[in-house]
XYZ file of C-alpha atoms in Angstrom:
318
model
C 50.725 98.006 87.568
C 52.697 95.590 85.451
C 51.053 92.608 83.974
C 51.210 89.664 86.460
C 54.203 87.484 85.439
C 53.194 84.396 83.243
C 55.838 81.904 82.387
C 55.399 79.805 79.014
C 57.643 76.897 80.031
C 57.546 75.501 76.665
C 59.869 78.145 75.970
C 62.622 77.001 77.798
C 63.772 74.666 75.373
C 63.821 77.236 72.606
C 65.628 80.190 71.510
C 63.344 82.208 73.773
C 64.800 80.628 76.603
C 66.455 83.677 78.108
C 63.396 85.740 77.671
C 61.434 82.979 79.956
C 64.253 82.985 82.540
C 63.990 86.766 82.846
C 60.468 86.655 83.219
C 61.091 84.045 86.449
C 63.992 86.164 87.707
C 61.721 89.278 87.640
C 58.823 87.619 89.365
C 61.103 86.135 92.044
C 62.763 89.581 92.758
C 59.500 91.679 92.451
C 56.431 89.717 92.769
C 57.210 86.466 94.774
C 54.846 84.955 92.457
C 54.343 83.860 88.893
C 52.165 81.369 86.776
C 53.361 78.680 84.661
C 51.728 77.282 81.416
C 53.025 74.550 79.193
C 54.385 73.078 82.685
C 54.364 69.480 81.410
C 51.397 68.261 83.834
C 48.883 66.632 81.348
C 45.467 68.527 81.047
C 43.712 65.248 81.109
C 45.140 64.714 84.725
C 44.320 68.158 85.838
C 40.732 68.003 84.601
C 40.372 64.644 86.648
C 42.167 66.079 89.637
C 39.582 69.366 89.770
C 36.535 66.929 89.021
C 37.166 64.531 91.863
C 38.382 67.242 94.173
C 34.906 69.334 93.616
C 32.784 65.778 93.606
C 34.610 64.676 96.944
C 33.682 68.412 98.299
C 29.849 68.300 97.565
C 29.629 64.326 98.677
C 31.739 64.687 101.923
C 32.548 68.234 103.215
C 30.005 70.568 102.043
C 27.700 69.431 104.958
C 30.413 69.261 107.535
C 31.160 73.092 106.637
C 27.556 74.173 106.738
C 27.176 72.671 110.211
C 30.578 74.681 111.505
C 28.911 77.627 109.711
C 25.678 77.106 111.742
C 27.466 76.137 114.986
C 29.553 79.327 115.125
C 26.781 81.482 114.036
C 28.683 82.650 110.832
C 25.594 83.230 108.587
C 24.591 86.602 110.506
C 27.844 88.131 111.681
C 27.891 91.975 112.163
C 31.625 92.735 112.619
C 34.930 91.584 110.980
C 36.085 88.077 112.253
C 39.646 87.767 112.499
C 40.176 84.451 113.980
C 38.860 82.026 111.641
C 38.865 81.715 107.635
C 36.354 80.847 105.503
C 37.575 77.654 103.964
C 37.011 73.948 104.052
C 40.245 72.021 103.872
C 42.171 68.438 104.145
C 45.423 67.590 104.149
C 47.611 65.296 102.424
C 51.629 64.144 103.065
C 53.662 62.672 100.177
C 57.357 63.191 101.622
C 58.990 61.789 103.234
C 56.202 59.357 103.744
C 52.842 59.249 102.224
C 49.800 58.994 104.113
C 47.436 59.353 101.095
C 46.373 55.747 101.099
C 45.566 56.141 104.902
C 42.695 58.199 104.341
C 39.610 56.237 104.311
C 37.403 59.233 103.633
C 39.000 59.088 100.007
C 37.902 56.605 97.384
C 40.357 54.479 95.568
C 40.139 56.667 92.162
C 40.697 59.741 94.052
C 43.400 58.487 95.945
C 45.459 57.118 92.750
C 44.882 60.682 91.098
C 46.027 62.310 93.968
C 49.322 60.666 94.241
C 49.820 60.835 90.274
C 49.625 64.576 90.548
C 51.737 65.055 93.510
C 54.522 62.907 91.384
C 54.126 65.462 88.834
C 54.308 68.381 90.947
C 57.364 67.013 92.850
C 59.203 66.737 89.568
C 58.272 70.314 88.536
C 59.170 71.802 92.248
C 62.517 70.503 91.424
C 62.845 71.539 88.098
C 61.710 75.056 89.176
C 64.543 74.590 91.810
C 67.380 74.160 89.535
C 65.713 77.032 87.263
C 66.175 79.458 90.178
C 69.872 78.250 91.121
C 70.713 79.161 87.591
C 69.216 82.651 87.970
C 70.775 83.000 91.107
C 74.156 81.893 89.899
C 74.412 78.929 92.241
C 75.443 75.362 91.256
C 72.716 73.141 89.841
C 71.005 71.016 92.588
C 72.066 73.548 95.619
C 68.201 74.397 96.542
C 67.672 70.711 96.607
C 70.327 69.763 98.505
C 69.709 72.440 100.922
C 66.232 71.158 101.290
C 67.253 67.620 101.637
C 67.997 67.467 105.296
C 68.691 64.050 106.145
C 65.565 62.349 105.336
C 64.712 64.164 102.109
C 61.988 67.339 101.747
C 58.705 67.520 103.185
C 56.042 67.660 100.618
C 52.284 68.125 101.182
C 49.106 69.080 99.859
C 46.418 71.378 101.065
C 43.153 70.908 99.228
C 40.762 73.661 99.774
C 37.263 74.789 98.781
C 36.002 78.303 99.649
C 32.246 78.359 99.797
C 29.995 81.092 98.906
C 30.048 83.405 102.021
C 27.073 85.767 103.207
C 29.614 88.485 104.126
C 32.478 88.441 102.137
C 33.481 91.800 103.541
C 33.524 90.635 106.938
C 35.228 87.195 106.619
C 38.205 86.251 104.696
C 38.403 83.194 102.995
C 42.040 82.891 103.961
C 43.657 85.777 106.011
C 46.769 87.702 105.164
C 50.200 85.555 105.785
C 53.333 84.451 104.110
C 54.195 80.989 103.399
C 56.657 79.491 105.854
C 58.035 77.035 103.557
C 59.843 76.686 100.288
C 57.990 76.799 97.085
C 54.451 76.627 96.694
C 52.580 74.938 93.500
C 48.774 76.013 93.205
C 46.203 74.551 90.861
C 43.084 77.046 91.741
C 39.969 77.359 89.906
C 39.979 78.894 86.752
C 36.622 80.316 86.900
C 36.085 81.580 90.765
C 38.781 84.298 91.422
C 39.651 85.472 95.105
C 43.948 85.086 95.702
C 45.506 88.085 96.106
C 48.981 89.038 96.837
C 50.422 92.303 98.237
C 52.396 94.230 95.965
C 53.850 97.780 96.480
C 50.926 98.229 99.394
C 48.403 96.907 97.161
C 46.446 93.889 96.998
C 46.980 92.087 93.471
C 44.433 89.590 92.167
C 46.239 86.464 90.850
C 44.249 85.900 87.663
C 42.872 82.585 87.263
C 43.891 80.800 84.038
C 42.814 77.438 82.671
C 45.233 74.609 83.462
C 48.002 76.952 84.888
C 49.887 76.397 87.990
C 50.705 79.279 90.363
C 54.216 79.637 91.763
C 54.825 81.618 95.099
C 57.876 81.792 97.128
C 58.056 80.899 100.879
C 60.158 82.411 103.781
C 62.599 79.851 103.569
C 63.642 81.201 99.749
C 63.975 84.606 101.154
C 66.538 83.304 103.666
C 68.553 81.629 101.613
C 68.691 84.004 98.981
C 69.496 86.849 101.532
C 66.683 88.371 100.653
C 67.431 88.656 96.889
C 63.847 86.712 96.226
C 61.044 87.734 98.735
C 58.180 86.115 100.022
C 55.086 88.123 99.882
C 51.912 88.462 101.759
C 48.945 86.454 100.478
C 45.200 86.250 101.152
C 41.924 84.860 99.633
C 39.007 86.539 99.484
C 35.849 84.828 100.283
C 33.193 85.066 97.321
C 29.303 85.687 97.718
C 28.185 83.207 94.913
C 30.540 80.916 94.014
C 32.700 78.114 95.657
C 36.495 78.308 94.904
C 38.927 75.410 94.594
C 42.257 75.372 95.675
C 44.945 72.781 95.490
C 48.147 74.127 97.185
C 51.489 71.722 97.451
C 54.257 72.651 99.418
C 57.801 71.733 98.543
C 59.623 72.567 101.967
C 63.155 71.621 103.407
C 63.101 68.520 105.523
C 62.554 69.257 109.289
C 66.315 68.892 110.062
C 67.381 70.633 106.913
C 69.584 73.817 108.102
C 68.618 76.823 106.433
C 71.095 79.751 105.827
C 71.835 82.121 103.227
C 73.827 80.753 100.662
C 77.571 81.895 101.038
C 77.840 82.955 97.156
C 74.733 85.252 97.355
C 76.320 86.785 100.972
C 79.591 87.417 98.870
C 77.704 88.876 95.693
C 76.193 91.369 97.955
C 79.021 92.061 99.455
C 77.829 91.994 102.850
C 80.212 91.472 105.882
C 77.634 89.434 107.853
C 74.536 87.527 106.899
C 71.171 89.637 106.524
C 69.424 86.518 107.611
C 69.730 84.038 110.628
C 70.898 80.306 110.118
C 68.162 77.653 111.807
C 66.560 74.471 111.777
C 63.704 74.483 109.490
C 61.611 72.371 112.060
C 62.435 75.137 114.773
C 60.994 77.863 112.233
C 58.045 75.758 111.703
C 57.349 75.539 115.401
C 57.577 79.356 115.701
C 55.646 80.039 112.646
C 52.439 77.797 113.999
C 51.623 80.406 116.269
C 52.664 83.415 114.104
C 51.176 82.495 110.848
C 49.003 85.663 110.249
C 51.631 88.344 111.767
C 54.751 89.663 109.718
C 57.547 87.383 109.186
C 60.060 90.172 109.974
C 59.792 89.496 114.025
C 59.858 85.684 112.939
C 63.287 86.168 111.454
C 64.560 88.582 114.495
C 63.590 85.642 116.787
C 65.270 82.726 115.089
C 68.302 85.220 114.786
C 68.157 85.659 118.438
C 67.675 82.171 119.378
C 70.796 81.695 117.246
C 72.587 83.912 119.411
C 71.803 82.168 122.542
C 72.637 78.805 121.079
C 76.250 80.377 120.198
C 76.456 81.937 123.438
C 75.987 78.748 125.207
C 78.167 76.735 122.960
C 80.850 79.338 123.667
C 80.295 79.268 127.577
C 80.721 75.504 127.601
C 83.949 75.301 125.761
C-alpha cells in the first residue's frame, strides 16, 4: 500500500510547487483524503482549541455520555450494534449565519477561540478549492462560485470525542459512510488513532500527525468533477483505553446551490452525457439524512431519477 498522502503547503510558494500539486492531484483521484502540514493555521491556536475542547468534554459532556451508555445498557452488549455510534458530539454553525455565540454551554473564551479557528479553516477551505480548480483545469474560483448559491456556502463544525469503549469490536465510534458535502477539514487527536478510509477494499488508518489538518472530499465534489475525484467511505474505530478528539469542519454548498458536473470536465472526458445528475444541494441533503450509512451510488441514482421526473413535468406543462 502506498504511503498516505501528506501535502506540505509551504512548498506551494517554492520551486517544489509542481510536486506538491501532483500529490494533491493523486490524493484526490486515488484516495479521497490527504493530510496538510504547514497549512498556515498557528500552532498556538490549534493547541488552544485542543486544550479547551478536551476540558469542555471532561467538564460538560463526559458525564452525559456515561449516562447515555448506562441508559442503553451499552457496557454489556453481546452482539454488534449497527444503529448508533460511540461518540459524544456537539455542532457549531459558522456560515451563512453563526450560532456560536448562542451556545450558552460554552464559555466566552472557548466561543472566541472556535470563531477564530473557523475563520482560519474557512480561508484554508477556499484556498484548497482554488488548488483543486487549478489541478482540474477549471477557472480560478469556479468551485467557490458553484458552492455559493444565493446566500453563500454552508460551513459548520462537528466537535466529537470518542471515549474508551468496553467492546470496540461490537460498536463503531462512527459507522462507515461518505460525507455528503463539499470539502471536510479535520483537526484530529495526534495521540489516539481511530479514523479509517476504505481504499482498494481495505480499511486504511489515517495517521495521527501533530498539528496537521486532514482533508477529505464529499459527494458534491465527486459530482462536480464528474467522477474524476471520489468521495470515499470512512469510519471511526472505537478505542478500548483512550478518548479520541475529532473536530471536523464541513465547507459545503449553500442550500440552493445547483450542483452538476462542470461542463469543462464532461467535455474533457468525451462524454455525450453527464455521468452524474444535476440537483439542488438541499434536496440531496434531505435524501442523505435517511441514507447516510448506505452506499452513495443509490443516492446519485435517486437524484437522477428525481431530475428526470422534474424534466418530464416541465415538458408536460409547456
